PDB file of C-alpha atoms in Angstrom:
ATOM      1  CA  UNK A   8      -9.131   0.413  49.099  1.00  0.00           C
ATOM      2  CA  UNK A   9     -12.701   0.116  48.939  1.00  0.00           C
ATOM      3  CA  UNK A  10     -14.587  -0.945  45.791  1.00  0.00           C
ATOM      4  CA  UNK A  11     -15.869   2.611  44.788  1.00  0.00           C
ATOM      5  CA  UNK A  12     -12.517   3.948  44.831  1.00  0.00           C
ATOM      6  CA  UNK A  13     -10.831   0.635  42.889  1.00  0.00           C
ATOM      7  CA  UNK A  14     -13.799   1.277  40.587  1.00  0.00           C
ATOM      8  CA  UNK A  15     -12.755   5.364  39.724  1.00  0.00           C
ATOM      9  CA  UNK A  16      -9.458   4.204  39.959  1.00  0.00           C
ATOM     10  CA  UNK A  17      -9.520   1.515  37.504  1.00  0.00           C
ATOM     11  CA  UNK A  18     -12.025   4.187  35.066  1.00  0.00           C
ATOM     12  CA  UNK A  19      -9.810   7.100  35.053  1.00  0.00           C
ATOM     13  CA  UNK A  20      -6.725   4.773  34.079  1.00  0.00           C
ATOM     14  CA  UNK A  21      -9.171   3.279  31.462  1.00  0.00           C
ATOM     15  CA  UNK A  22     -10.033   6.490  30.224  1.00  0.00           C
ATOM     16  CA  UNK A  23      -6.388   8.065  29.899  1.00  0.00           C
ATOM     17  CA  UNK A  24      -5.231   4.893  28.017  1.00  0.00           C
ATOM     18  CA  UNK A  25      -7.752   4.974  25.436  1.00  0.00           C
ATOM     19  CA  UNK A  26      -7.273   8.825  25.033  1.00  0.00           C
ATOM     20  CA  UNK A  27      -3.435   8.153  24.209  1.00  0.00           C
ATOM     21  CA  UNK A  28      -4.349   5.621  21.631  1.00  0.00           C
ATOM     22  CA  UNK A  29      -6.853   8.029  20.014  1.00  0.00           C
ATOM     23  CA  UNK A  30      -4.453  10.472  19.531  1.00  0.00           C
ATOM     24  CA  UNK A  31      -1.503   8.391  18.548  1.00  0.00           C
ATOM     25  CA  UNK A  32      -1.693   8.417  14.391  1.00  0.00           C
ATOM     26  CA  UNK A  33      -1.195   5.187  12.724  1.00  0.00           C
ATOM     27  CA  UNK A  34       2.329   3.611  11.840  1.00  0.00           C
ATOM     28  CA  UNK A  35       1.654   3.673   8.333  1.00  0.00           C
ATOM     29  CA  UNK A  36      -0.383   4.926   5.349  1.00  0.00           C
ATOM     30  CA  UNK A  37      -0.151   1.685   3.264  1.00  0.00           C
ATOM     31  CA  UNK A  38      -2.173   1.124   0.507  1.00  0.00           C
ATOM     32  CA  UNK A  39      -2.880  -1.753  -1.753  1.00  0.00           C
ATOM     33  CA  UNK A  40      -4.757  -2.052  -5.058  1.00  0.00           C
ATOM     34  CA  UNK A  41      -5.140  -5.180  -7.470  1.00  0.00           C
ATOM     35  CA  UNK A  42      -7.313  -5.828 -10.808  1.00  0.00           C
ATOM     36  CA  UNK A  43     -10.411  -7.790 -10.260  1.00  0.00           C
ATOM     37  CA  UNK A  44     -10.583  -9.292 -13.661  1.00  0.00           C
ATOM     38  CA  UNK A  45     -10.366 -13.406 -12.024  1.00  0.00           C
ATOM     39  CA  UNK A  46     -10.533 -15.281 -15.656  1.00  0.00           C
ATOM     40  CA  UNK A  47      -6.448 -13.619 -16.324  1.00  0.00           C
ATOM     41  CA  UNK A  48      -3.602 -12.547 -13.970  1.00  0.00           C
ATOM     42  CA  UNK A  49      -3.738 -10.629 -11.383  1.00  0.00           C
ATOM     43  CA  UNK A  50      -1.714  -7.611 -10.790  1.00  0.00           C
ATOM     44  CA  UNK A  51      -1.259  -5.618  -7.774  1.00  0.00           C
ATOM     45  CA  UNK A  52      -0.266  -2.717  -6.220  1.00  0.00           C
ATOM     46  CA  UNK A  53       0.927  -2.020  -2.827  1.00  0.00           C
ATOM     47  CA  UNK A  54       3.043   0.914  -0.645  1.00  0.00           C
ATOM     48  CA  UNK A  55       4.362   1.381   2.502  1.00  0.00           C
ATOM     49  CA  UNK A  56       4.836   4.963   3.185  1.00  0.00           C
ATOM     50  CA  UNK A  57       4.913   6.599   6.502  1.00  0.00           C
ATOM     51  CA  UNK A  58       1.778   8.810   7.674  1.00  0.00           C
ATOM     52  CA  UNK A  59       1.424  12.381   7.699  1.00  0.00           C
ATOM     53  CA  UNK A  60       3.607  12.635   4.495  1.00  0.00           C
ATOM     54  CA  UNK A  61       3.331  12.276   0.825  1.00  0.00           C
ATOM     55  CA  UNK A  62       6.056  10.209   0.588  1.00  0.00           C
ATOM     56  CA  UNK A  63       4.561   6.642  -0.653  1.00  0.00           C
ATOM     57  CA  UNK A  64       7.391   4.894   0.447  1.00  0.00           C
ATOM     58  CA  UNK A  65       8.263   1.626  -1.237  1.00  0.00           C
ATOM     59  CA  UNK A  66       5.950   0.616  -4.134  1.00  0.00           C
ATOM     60  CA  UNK A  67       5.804  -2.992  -4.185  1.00  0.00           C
ATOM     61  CA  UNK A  68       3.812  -4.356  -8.133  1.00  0.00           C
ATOM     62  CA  UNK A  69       3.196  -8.120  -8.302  1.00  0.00           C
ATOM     63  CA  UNK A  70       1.827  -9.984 -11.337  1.00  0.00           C
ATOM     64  CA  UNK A  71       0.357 -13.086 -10.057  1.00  0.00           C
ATOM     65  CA  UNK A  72       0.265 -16.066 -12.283  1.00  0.00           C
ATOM     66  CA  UNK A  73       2.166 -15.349 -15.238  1.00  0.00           C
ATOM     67  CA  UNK A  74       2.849 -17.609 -17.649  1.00  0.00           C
ATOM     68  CA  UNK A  75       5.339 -19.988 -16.812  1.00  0.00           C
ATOM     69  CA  UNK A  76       8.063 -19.414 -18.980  1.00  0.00           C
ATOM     70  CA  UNK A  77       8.219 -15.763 -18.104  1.00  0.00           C
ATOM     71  CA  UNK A  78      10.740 -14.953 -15.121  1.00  0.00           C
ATOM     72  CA  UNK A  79      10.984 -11.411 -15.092  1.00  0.00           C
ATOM     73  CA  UNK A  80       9.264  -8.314 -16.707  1.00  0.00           C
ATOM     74  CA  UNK A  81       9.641  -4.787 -17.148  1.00  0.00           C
ATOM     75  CA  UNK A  82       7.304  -3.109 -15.081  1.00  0.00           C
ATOM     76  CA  UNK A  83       5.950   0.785 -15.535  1.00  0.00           C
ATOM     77  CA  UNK A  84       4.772   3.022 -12.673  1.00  0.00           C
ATOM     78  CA  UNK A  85       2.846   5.818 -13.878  1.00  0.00           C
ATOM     79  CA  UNK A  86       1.506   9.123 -11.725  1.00  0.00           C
ATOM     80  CA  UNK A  87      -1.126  11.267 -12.731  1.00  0.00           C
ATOM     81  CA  UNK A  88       1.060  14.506 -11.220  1.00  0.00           C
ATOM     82  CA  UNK A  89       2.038  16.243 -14.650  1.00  0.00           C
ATOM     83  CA  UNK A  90       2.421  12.167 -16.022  1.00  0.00           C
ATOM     84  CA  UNK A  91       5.685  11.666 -14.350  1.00  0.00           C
ATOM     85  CA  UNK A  92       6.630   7.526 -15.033  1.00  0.00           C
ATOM     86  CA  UNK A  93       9.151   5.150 -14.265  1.00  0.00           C
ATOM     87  CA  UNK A  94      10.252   1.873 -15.037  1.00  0.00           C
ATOM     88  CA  UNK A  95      11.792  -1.025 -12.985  1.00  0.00           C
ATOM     89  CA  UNK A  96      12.800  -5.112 -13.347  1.00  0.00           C
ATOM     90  CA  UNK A  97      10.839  -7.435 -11.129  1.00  0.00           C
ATOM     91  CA  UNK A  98      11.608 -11.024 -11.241  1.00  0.00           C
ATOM     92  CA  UNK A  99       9.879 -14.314 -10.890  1.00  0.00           C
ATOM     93  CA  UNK A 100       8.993 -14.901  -7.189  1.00  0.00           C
ATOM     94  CA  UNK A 101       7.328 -18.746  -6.873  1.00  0.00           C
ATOM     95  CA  UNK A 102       4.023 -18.307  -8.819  1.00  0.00           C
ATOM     96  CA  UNK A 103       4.473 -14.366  -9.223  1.00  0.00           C
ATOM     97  CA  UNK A 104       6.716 -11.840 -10.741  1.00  0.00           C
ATOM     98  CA  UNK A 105       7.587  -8.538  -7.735  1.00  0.00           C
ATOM     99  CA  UNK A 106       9.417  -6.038  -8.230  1.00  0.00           C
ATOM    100  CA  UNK A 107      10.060  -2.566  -5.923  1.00  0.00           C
ATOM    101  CA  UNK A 108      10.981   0.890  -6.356  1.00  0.00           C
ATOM    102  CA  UNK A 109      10.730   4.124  -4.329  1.00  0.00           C
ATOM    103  CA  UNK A 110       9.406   6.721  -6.915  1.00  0.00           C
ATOM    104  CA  UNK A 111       9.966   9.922  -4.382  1.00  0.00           C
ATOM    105  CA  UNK A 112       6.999  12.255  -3.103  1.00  0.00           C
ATOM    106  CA  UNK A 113       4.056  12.477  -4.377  1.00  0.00           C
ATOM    107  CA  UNK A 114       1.056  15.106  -4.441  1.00  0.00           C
ATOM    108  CA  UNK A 115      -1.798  13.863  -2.197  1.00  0.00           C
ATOM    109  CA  UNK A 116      -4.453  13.432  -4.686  1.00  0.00           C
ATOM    110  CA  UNK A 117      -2.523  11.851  -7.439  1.00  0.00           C
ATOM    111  CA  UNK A 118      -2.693   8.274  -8.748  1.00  0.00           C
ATOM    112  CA  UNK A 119       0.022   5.831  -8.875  1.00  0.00           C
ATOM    113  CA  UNK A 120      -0.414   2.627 -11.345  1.00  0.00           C
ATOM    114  CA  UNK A 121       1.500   0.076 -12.186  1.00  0.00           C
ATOM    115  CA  UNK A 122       1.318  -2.315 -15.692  1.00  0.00           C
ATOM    116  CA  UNK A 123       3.605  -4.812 -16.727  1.00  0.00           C
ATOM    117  CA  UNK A 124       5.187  -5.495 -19.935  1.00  0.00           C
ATOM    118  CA  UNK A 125       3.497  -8.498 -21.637  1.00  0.00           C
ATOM    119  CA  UNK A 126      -0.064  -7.814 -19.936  1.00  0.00           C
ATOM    120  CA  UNK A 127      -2.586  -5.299 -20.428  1.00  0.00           C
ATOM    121  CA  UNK A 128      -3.990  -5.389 -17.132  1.00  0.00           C
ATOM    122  CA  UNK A 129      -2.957  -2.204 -14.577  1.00  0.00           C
ATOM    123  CA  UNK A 130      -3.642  -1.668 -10.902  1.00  0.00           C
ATOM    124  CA  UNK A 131      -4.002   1.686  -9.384  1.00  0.00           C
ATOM    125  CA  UNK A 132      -4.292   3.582  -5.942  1.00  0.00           C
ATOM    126  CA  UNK A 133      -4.958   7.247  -5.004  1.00  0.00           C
ATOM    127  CA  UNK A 134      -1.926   8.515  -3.093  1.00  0.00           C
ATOM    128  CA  UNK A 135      -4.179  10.059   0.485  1.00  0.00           C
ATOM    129  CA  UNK A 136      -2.076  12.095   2.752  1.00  0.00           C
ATOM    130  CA  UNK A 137      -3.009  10.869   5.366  1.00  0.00           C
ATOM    131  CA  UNK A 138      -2.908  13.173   8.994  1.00  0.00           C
ATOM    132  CA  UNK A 139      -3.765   9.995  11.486  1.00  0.00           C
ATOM    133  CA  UNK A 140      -6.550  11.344  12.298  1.00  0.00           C
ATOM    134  CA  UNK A 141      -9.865   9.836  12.954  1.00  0.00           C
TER     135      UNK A 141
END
């Protein structure tokens, strides 16, 4: 094969590979969210849903550094859909306390947030439903 035709060769291949990975939509639509107030704990907020849907999946809350003698904590997941909330146990976890839940769909748009009982600190994300597009 001469070099001209290794050289199209080679480019078309190039070009049909990167057109397949622009068009395939990502894995997932995670998010994750956490206070930024460094002098007290940190907590977080993280899901795992799918793309394409407004399903957010698992929603993962961590409080990092607690105090030490605290090894679990009631934690309350609030959405700003009509104010629907929930509440879940998380435990300790080494220097944190996580706990999960899977609070069903929610309306792209809305806002998920999580605060713990004991701390007045709250982390929240805007549920996106995401397409996969670019």
């Amino acid at each position: 094969m001469t070099r001209s035709k290794l050289l199209r060769a080679l480019t078309v291949a190039g070009t049909i590979a990167l057109s397949a990975v622009a068009t395939t939509p990502a894995a997932h639509a995670a998010a994750s969210s956490c206070t930024h107030d460094w002098s007290g704990p940190q907590i977080c907020i993280e899901t795992d849903g799918q793309d394409g849907t407004p399903q957010p999946g698992t929603v993962t809350a961590t409080w990092t550094n607690p105090s030490k003698s605290r090894q679990s904590a009631t934690v309350y997941l609030t959405a700003t859909d009509g104010g629907s909330s929930y509440s879940f146990k998380a435990k300790r976890s080494g220097d944190q306390i996580v706990g999960h839940t899977a609070p069903g769909i929610q309306p792209s748009g809305s806002t998920l947030c999580v605060r713990f009982a004991g701390s007045s600190h709250k982390a929240c994300l805007e549920m996106i439903n995401r397409n996969g597009s670019f």
